[in-house]
Tab-separated table of C-alpha atoms and ligand atoms in Angstrom:
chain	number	residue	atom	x	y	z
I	1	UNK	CA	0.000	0.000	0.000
I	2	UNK	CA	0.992	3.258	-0.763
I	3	UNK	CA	2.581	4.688	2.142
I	4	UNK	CA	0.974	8.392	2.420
I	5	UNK	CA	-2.450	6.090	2.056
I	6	UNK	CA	-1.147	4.366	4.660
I	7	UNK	CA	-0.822	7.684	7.051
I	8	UNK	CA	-4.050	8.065	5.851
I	9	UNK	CA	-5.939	5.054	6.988
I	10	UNK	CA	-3.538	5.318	10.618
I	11	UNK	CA	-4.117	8.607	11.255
I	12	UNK	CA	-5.999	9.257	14.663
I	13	UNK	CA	-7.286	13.046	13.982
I	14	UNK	CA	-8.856	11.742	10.746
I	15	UNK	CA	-12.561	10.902	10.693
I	16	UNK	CA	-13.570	7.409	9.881
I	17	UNK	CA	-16.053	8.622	7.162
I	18	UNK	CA	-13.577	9.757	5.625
I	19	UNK	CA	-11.136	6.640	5.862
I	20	UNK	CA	-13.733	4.918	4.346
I	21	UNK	CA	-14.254	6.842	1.346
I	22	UNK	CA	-9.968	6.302	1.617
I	23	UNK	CA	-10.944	2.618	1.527
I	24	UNK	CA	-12.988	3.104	-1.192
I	25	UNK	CA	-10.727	4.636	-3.646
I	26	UNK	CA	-8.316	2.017	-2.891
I	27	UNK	CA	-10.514	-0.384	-3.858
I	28	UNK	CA	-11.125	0.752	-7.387
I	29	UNK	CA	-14.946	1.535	-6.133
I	30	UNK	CA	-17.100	4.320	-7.225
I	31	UNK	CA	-17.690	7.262	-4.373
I	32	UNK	CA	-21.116	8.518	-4.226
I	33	UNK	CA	-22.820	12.055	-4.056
I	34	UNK	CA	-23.298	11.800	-0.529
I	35	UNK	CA	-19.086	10.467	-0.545
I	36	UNK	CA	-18.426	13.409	-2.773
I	37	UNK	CA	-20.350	15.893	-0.230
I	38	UNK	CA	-17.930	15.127	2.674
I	39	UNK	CA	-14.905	15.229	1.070
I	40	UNK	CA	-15.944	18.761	-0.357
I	41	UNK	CA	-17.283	19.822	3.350
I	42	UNK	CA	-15.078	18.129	5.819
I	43	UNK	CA	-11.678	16.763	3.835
I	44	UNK	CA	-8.536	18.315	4.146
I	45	UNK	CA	-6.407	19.774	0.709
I	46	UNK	CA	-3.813	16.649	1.540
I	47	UNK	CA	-6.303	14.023	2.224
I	48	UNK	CA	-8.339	14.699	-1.463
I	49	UNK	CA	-4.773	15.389	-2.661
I	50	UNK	CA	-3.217	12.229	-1.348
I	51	UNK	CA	-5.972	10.111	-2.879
I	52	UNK	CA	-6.478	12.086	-6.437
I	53	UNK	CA	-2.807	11.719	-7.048
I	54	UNK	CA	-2.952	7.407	-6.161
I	55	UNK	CA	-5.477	7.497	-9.127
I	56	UNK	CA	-3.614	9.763	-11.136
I	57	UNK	CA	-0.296	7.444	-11.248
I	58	UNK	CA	-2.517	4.268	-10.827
I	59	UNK	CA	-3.852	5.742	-14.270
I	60	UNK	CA	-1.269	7.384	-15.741
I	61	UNK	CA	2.470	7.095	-14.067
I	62	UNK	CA	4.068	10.287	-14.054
I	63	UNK	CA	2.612	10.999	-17.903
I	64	UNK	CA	1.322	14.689	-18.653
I	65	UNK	CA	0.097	15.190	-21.756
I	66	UNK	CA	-0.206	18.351	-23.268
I	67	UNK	CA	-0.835	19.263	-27.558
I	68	UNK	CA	-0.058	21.676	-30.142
I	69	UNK	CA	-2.826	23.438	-31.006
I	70	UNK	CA	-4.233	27.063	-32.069
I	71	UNK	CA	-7.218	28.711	-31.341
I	72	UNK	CA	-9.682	30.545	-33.905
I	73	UNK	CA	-12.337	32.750	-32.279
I	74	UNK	CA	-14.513	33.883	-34.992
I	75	UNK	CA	-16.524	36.218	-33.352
I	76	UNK	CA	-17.337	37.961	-29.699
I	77	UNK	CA	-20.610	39.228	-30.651
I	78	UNK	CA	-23.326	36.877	-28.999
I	79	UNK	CA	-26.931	36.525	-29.221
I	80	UNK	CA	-26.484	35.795	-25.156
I	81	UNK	CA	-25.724	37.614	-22.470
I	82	UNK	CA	-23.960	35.407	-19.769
I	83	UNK	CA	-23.508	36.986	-16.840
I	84	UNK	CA	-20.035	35.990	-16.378
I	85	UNK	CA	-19.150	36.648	-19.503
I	86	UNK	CA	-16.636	39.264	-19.786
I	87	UNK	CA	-15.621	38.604	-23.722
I	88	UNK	CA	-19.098	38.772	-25.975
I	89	UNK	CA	-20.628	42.202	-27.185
I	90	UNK	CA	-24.223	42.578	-28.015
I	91	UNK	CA	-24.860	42.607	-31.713
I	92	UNK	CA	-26.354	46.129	-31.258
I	93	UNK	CA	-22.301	46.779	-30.161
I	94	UNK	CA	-20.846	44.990	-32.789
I	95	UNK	CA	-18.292	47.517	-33.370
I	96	UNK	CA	-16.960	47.247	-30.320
I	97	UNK	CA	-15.879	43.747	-31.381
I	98	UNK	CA	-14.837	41.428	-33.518
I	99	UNK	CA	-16.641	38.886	-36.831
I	100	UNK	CA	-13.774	37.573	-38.598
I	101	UNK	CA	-14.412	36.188	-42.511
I	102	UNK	CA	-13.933	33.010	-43.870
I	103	UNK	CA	-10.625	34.356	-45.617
I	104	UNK	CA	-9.208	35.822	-42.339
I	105	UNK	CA	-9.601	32.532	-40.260
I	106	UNK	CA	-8.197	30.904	-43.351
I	107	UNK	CA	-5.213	33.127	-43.103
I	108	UNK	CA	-4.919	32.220	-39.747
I	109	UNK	CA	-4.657	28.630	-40.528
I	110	UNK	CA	-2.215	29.411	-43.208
I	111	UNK	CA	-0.089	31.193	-40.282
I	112	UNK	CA	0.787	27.529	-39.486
I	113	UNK	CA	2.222	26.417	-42.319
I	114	UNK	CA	4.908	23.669	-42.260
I	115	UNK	CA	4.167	23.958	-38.823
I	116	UNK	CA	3.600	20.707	-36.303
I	117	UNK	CA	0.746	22.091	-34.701
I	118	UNK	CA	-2.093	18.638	-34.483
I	119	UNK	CA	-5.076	20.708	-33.403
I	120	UNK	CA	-7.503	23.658	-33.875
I	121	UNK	CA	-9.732	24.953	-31.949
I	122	UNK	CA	-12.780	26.793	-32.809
I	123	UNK	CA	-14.950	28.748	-30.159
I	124	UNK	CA	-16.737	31.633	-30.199
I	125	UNK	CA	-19.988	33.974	-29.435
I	126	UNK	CA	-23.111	33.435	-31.232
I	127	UNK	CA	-23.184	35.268	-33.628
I	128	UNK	CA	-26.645	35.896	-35.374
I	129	UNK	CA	-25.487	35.787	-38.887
I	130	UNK	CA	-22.491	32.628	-39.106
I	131	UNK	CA	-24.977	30.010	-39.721
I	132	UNK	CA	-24.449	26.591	-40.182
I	133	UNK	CA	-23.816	27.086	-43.852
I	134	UNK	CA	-21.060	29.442	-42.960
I	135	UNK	CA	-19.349	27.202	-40.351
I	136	UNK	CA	-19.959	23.717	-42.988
I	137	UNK	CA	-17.671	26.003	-45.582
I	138	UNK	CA	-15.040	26.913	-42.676
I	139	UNK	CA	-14.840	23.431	-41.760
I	140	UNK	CA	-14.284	21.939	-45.480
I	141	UNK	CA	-12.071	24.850	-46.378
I	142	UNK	CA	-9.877	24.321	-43.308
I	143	UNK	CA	-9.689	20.828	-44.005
I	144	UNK	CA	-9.025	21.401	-47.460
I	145	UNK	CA	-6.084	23.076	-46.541
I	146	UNK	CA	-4.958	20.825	-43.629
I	147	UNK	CA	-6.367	17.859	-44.109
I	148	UNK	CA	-3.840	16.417	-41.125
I	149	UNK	CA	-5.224	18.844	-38.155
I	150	UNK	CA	-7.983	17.830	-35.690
I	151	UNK	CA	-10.702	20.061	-36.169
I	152	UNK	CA	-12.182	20.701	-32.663
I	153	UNK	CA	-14.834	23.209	-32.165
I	154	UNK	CA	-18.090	24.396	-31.473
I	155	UNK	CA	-20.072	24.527	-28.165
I	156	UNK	CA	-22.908	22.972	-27.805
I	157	UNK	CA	-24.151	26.267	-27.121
I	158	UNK	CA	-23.343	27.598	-30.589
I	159	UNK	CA	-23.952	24.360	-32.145
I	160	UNK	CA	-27.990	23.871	-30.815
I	161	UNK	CA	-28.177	27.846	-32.027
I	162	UNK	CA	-27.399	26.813	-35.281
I	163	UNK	CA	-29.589	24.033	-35.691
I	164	UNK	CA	-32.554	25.217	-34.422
I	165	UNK	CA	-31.884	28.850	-36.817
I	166	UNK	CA	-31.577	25.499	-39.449
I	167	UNK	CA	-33.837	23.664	-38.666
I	168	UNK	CA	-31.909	20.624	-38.535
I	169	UNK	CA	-32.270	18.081	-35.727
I	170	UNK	CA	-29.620	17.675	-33.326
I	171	UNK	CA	-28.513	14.630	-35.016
I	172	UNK	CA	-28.713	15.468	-38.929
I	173	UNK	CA	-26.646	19.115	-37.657
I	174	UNK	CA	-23.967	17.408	-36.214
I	175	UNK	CA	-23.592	14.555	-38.967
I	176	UNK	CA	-23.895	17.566	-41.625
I	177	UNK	CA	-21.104	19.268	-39.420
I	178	UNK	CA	-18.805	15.891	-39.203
I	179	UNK	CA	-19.180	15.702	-43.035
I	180	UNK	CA	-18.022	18.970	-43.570
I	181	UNK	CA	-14.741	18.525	-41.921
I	182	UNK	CA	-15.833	18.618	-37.814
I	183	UNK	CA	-13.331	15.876	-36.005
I	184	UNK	CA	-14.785	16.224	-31.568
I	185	UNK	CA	-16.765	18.936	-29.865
I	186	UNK	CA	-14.901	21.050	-26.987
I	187	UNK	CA	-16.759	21.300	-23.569
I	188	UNK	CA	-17.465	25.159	-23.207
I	189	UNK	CA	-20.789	26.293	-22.665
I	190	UNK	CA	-21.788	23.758	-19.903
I	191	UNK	CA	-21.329	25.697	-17.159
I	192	UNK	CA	-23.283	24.207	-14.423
I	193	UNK	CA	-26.312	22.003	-15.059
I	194	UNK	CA	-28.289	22.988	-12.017
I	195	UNK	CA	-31.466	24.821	-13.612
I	196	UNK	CA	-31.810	27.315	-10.621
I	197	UNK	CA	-28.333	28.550	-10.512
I	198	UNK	CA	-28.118	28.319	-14.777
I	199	UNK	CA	-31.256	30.600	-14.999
I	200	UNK	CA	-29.255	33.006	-12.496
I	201	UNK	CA	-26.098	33.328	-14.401
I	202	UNK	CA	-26.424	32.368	-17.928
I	203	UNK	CA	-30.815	31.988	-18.435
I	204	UNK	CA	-31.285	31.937	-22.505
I	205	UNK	CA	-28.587	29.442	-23.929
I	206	UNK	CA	-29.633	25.753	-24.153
I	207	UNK	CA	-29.817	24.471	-20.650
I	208	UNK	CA	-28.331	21.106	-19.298
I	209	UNK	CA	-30.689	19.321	-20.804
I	210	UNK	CA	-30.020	20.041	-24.215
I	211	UNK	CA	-25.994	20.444	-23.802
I	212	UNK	CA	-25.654	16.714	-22.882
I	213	UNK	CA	-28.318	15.555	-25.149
I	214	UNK	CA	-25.820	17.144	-27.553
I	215	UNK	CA	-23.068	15.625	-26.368
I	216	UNK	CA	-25.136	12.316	-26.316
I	217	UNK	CA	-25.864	12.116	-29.842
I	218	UNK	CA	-22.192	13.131	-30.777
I	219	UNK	CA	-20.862	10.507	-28.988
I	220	UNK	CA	-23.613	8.097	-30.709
I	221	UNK	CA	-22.108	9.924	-34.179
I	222	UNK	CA	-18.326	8.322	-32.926
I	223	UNK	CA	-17.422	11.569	-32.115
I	224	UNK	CA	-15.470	12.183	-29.084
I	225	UNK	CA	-15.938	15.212	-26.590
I	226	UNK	CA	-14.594	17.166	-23.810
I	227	UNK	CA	-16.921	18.332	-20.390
I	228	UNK	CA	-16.298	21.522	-18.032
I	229	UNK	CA	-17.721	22.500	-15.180
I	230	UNK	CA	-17.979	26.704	-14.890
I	231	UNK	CA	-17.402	26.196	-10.545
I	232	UNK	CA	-16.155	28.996	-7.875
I	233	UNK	CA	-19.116	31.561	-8.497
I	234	UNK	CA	-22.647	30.991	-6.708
I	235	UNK	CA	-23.494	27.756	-7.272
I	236	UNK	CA	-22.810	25.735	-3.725
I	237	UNK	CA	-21.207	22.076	-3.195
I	238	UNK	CA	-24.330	20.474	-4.076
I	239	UNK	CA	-24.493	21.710	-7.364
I	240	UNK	CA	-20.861	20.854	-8.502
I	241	UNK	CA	-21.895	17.381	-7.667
I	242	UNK	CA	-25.109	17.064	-9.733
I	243	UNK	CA	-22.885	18.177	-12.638
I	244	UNK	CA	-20.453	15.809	-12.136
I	245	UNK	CA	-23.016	13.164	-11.254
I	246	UNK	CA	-24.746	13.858	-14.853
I	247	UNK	CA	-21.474	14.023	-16.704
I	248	UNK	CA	-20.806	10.366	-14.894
I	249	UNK	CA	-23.592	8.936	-16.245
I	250	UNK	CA	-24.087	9.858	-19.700
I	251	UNK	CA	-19.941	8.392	-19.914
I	252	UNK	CA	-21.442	5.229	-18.541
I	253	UNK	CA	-23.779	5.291	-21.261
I	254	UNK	CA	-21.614	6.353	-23.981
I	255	UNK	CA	-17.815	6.518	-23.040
I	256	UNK	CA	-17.321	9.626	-25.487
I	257	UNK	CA	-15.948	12.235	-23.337
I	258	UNK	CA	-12.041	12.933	-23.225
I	259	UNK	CA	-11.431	14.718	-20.434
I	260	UNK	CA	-13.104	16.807	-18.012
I	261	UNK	CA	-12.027	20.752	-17.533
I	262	UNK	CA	-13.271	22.022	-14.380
I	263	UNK	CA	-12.871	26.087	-14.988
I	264	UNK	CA	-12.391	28.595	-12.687
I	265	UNK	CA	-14.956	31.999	-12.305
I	266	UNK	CA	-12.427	34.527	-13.447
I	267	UNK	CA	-14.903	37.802	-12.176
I	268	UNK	CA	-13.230	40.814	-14.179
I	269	UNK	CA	-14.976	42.930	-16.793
I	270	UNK	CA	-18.728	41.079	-16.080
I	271	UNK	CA	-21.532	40.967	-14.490
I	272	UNK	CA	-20.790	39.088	-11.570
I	273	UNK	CA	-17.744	41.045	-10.677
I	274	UNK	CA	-19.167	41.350	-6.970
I	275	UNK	CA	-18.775	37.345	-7.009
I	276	UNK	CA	-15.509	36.734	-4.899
I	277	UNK	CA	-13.150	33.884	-6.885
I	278	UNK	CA	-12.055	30.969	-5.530
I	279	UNK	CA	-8.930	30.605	-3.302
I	280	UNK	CA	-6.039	28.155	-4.760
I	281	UNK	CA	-7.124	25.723	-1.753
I	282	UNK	CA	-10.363	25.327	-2.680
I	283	UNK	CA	-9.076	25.047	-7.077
I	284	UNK	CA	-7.316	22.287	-5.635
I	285	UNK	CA	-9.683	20.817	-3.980
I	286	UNK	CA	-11.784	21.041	-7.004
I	287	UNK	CA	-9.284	19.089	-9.151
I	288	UNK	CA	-8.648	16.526	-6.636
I	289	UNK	CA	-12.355	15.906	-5.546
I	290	UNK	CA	-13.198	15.423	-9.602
I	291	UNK	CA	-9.902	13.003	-10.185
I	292	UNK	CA	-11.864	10.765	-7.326
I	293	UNK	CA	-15.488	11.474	-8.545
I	294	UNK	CA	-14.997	10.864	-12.508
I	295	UNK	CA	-13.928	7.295	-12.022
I	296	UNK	CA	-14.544	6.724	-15.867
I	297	UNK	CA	-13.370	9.795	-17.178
I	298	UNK	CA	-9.586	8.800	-17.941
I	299	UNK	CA	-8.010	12.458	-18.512
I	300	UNK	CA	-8.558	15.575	-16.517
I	301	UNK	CA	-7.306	18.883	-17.966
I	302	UNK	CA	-6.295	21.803	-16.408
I	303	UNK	CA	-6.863	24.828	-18.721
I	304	UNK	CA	-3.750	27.094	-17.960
I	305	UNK	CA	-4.971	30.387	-19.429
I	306	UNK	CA	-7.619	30.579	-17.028
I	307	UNK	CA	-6.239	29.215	-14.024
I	308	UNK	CA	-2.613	30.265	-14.382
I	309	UNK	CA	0.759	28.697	-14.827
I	310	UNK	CA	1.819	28.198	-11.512
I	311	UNK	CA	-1.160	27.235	-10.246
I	312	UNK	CA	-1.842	24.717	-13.430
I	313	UNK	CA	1.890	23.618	-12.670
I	314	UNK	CA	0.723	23.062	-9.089
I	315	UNK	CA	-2.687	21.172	-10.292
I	316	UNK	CA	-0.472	18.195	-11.641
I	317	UNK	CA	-0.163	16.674	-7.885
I	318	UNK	CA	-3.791	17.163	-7.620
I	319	UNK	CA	-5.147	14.570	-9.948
I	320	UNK	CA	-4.636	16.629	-13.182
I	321	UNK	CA	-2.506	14.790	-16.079
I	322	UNK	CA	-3.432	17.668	-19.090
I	323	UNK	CA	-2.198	20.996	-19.517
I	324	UNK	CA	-3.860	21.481	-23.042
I	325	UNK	CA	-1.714	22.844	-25.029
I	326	UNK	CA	0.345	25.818	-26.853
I	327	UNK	CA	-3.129	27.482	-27.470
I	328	UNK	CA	-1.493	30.460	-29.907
I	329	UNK	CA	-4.621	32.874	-29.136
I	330	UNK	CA	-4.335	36.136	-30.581
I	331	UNK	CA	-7.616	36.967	-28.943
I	332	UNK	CA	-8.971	38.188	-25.551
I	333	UNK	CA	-11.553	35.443	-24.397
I	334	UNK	CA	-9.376	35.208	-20.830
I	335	UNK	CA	-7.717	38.169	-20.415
I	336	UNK	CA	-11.092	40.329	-20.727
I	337	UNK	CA	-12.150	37.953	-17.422
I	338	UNK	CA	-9.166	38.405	-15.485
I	339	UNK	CA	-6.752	35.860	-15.771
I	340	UNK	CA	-2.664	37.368	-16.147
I	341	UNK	CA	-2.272	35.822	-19.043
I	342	UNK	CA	-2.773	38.367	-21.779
I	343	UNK	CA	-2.408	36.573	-25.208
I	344	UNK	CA	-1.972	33.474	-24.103
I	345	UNK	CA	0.754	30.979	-25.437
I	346	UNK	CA	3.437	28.980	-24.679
I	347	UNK	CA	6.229	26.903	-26.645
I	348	UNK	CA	6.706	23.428	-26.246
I	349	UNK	CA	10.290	24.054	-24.694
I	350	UNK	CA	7.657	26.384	-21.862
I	351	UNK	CA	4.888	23.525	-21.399
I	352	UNK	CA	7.790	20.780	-21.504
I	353	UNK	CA	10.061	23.001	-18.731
I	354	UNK	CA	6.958	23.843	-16.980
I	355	UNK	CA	5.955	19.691	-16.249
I	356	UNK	CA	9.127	18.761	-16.000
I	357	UNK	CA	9.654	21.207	-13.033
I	358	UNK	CA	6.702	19.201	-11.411
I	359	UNK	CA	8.499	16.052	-11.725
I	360	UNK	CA	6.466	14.610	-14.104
I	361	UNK	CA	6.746	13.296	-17.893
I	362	UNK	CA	5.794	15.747	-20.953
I	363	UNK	CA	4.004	13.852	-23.215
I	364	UNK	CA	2.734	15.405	-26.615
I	365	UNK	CA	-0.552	14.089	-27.615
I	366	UNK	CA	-3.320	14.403	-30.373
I	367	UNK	CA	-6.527	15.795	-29.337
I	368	UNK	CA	-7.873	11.960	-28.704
I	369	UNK	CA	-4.381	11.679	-26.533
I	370	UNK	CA	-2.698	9.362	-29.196
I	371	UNK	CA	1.071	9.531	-27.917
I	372	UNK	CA	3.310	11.571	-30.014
I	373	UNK	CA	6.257	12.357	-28.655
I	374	UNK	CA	7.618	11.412	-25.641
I	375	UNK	CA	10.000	14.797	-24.210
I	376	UNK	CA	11.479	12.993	-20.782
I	377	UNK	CA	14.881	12.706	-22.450
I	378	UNK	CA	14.844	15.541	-25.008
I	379	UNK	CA	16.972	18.887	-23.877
I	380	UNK	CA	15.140	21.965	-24.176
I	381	UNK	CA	18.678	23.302	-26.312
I	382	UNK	CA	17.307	20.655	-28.326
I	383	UNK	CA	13.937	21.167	-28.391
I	384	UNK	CA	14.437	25.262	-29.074
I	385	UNK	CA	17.064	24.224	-32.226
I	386	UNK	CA	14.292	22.320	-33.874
I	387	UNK	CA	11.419	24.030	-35.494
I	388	UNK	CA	9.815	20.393	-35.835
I	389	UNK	CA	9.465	20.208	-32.061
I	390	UNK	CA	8.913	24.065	-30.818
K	401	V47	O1	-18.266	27.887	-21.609
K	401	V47	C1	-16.524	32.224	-19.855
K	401	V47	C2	-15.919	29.790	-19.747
K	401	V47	C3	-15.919	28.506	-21.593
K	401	V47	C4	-15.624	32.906	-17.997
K	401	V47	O2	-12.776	21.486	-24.506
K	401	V47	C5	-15.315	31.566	-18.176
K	401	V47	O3	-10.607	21.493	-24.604
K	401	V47	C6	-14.153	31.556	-16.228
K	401	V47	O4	-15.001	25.678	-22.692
K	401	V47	N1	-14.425	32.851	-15.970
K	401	V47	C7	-15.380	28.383	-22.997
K	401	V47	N2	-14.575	30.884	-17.303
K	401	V47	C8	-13.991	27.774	-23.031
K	401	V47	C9	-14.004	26.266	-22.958
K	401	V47	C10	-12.766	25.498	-23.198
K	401	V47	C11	-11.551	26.104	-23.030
K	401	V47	C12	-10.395	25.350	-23.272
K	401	V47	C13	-10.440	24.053	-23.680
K	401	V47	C14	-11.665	23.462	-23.867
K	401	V47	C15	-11.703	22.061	-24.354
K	401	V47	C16	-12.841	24.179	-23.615
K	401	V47	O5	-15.220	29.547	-20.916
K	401	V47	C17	-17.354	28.903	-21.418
K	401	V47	C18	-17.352	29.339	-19.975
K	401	V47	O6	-17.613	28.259	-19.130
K	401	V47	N3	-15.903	31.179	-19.313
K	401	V47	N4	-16.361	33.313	-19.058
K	401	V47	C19	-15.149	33.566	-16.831
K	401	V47	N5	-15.456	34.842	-16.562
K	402	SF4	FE1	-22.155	34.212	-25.462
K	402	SF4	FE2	-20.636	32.191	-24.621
K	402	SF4	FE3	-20.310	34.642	-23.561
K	402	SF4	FE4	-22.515	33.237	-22.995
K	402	SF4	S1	-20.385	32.640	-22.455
K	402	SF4	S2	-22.450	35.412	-23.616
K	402	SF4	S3	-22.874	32.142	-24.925
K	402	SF4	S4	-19.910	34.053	-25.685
């Protein structure tokens, strides 16, 4: 047995509700919501910690992935109006942002040239006038271009927009939208399930409902997904579990989710800026208590624009194993909310340093985490001198 387990299970000043959930985990058995509750009320950072990171190696070793990817943001302008949103404009203030055309998000593709980059991803406001025509035509053109790179894009906030403005069912959009080029769906725009706390921060966008019946009939298309979990604003304990508790369940059904991305309420420039974030305990704790919850989801990302270097850096002993990846965004989707990272990317040689500081294993992968490279024994003189691997 593991020896800080171990401590764990010995330890005096620890409640036995809480070795048993210990017991649990050891035993490869599911925790329930009631399981989940405790460790989220009563659980220390090192306990969750101690038992998210046994799963983590159990799973993984010392592997972090991470990928080489760009992001296209076609537009900020938004039918919507989140409340925590500090990035979309209203289409009455369209000026004040931005609608890129087919050829400039071709051009940006084309910026990547000869480049090694495996993924793009695609994610935006929605916009009242890029229909699913529009998108079908980005999609094939892209992958005209680059027929190599993993197309990954599209809420399914944007996506049941555009299919109800079609009038396509859920299923013919998304096999129209695989034809034309789409390769897996991203996991923005889920937020938190919870209808009460959904009609408070973000009330006209398809609700949970509809984003996992999305999901759902992707999945049943053979195409895979990602989940997220919009956590740290007003939503309680409670609620974080019934999203991860639906999210559980539709992967028993289906197995078609990737990873899961819990992201932190960033609270600048919106209208929730009176909501206080999140400490780095309790992000922590977040990671960790999902590694132990999301027994069938195999990978669980930290995104580092939002949540920080450091702090991503740190997430890697707390259950994470994914970084995501370069990212390239020339945009201000995080910035406008508050995170320090103003046009966020890094190099490989940064996301390779940056794990390897943790003591862990850099792994490139492809958006379905096919191994690529493995960058444990590669110097980063190496890495720098090689445009095929920076
Ligand atoms: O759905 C918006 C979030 C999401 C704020 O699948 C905010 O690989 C924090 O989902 N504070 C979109 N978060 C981004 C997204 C994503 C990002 C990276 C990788 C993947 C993936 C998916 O951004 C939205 C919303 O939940 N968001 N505003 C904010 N103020
Ligand atoms: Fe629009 Fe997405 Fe912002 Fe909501 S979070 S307002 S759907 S861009």
């Amino acid at each position: 047995m593991n020896n800080q387990v171990l401590e764990i299970l010995t330890n005096h000043s620890i409640p036995d509700k809480l070795k048993i959930i210990a017991e649990k985990v050891m035993d490869g058995e599911r925790i329930s919501d009631d399981d989940a509750l405790l460790l989220f009320e009563k659980a220390s950072l090192p306990f969750v910690g101690t038992l998210a990171n046994l799963i983590r190696e159990n799973l993984h070793g010392h592997k972090t992935y991470f990928n080489r990817n760009f992001h296209i943001e076609p537009t900020n302008v938004c039918v919507f109006s989140c409340n925590f949103c500090s990035y979309s404009r209203i289409y009455a203030h369209r000026d004040e942002g931005w609608e890129l055309s087919l050829q400039q998000m071709l051009d940006i593709v084309h910026n990547y040239d000869g480049k090694p980059v495996t993924e793009v991803h695609i994610v935006g406001g929605v916009h009242p006038k890029m229909n699913l025509e529009f998108f079908m035509e980005l999609l094939r053109k892209i992958k005209q271009l680059r027929p190599d790179l993993h197309i990954k894009g599209f809420t399914a906030v944007e996506l049941d927009y555009m299919f109800r403005k079609a009038k396509v069912s859920i299923q013919e959009g998304l096999k129209m939208m695989k034809d034309a080029g789409l390769d897996s769906l991203p996991g923005g725009g889920a937020e938190i399930f919870d209808h009460n706390i959904r009609q408070q921060i973000s009330a006209d966008k398809v609700d949970g409902v509809g984003w996992l019946a999305i999901h759902e009939a992707a999945h049943n298309l053979g195409m895979h997904t990602n989940a997220t979990m919009l956590y740290g604003h007003i939503e309680n304990y409670t609620h974080r579990i019934d999203h991860m508790s639906k999210l559980r369940t539709l992967q028993d059904k289906t197995n078609g989710f990737n990873t899961f991305i819990p992201l932190k309420f960033r609270n600048a420039n919106n209208d929730m800026s009176d909501v206080k974030e999140s400490t780095l305990v309790e992000d922590m704790k977040m990671y960790a208590i999902a590694r132990i919850y999301l027994d069938n989801f195999t990978h669980l990302k930290a995104y580092w624009p939002m949540l920080g270097r450091d702090n991503a850096q740190l997430s890697l002993s707390f259950g994470v194993n994914d970084i995501d990846g370069t990212i390239d965004d020339t945009t201000k989707i995080y910035s406008m909310a508050g995170s320090e990272e103003q046009t966020p990317a890094m190099t490989t040689a940064q996301l390779v340093t940056l794990i390897k500081q943790a003591r862990r294993q850099p792994i490139e992968r492809g958006t379905l985490y096919n191994e690529i490279r493995d960058y444990s024994d590669i110097g980063l003189e190496e890495i720098e001198a090689n445009p095929l691997l920076n």
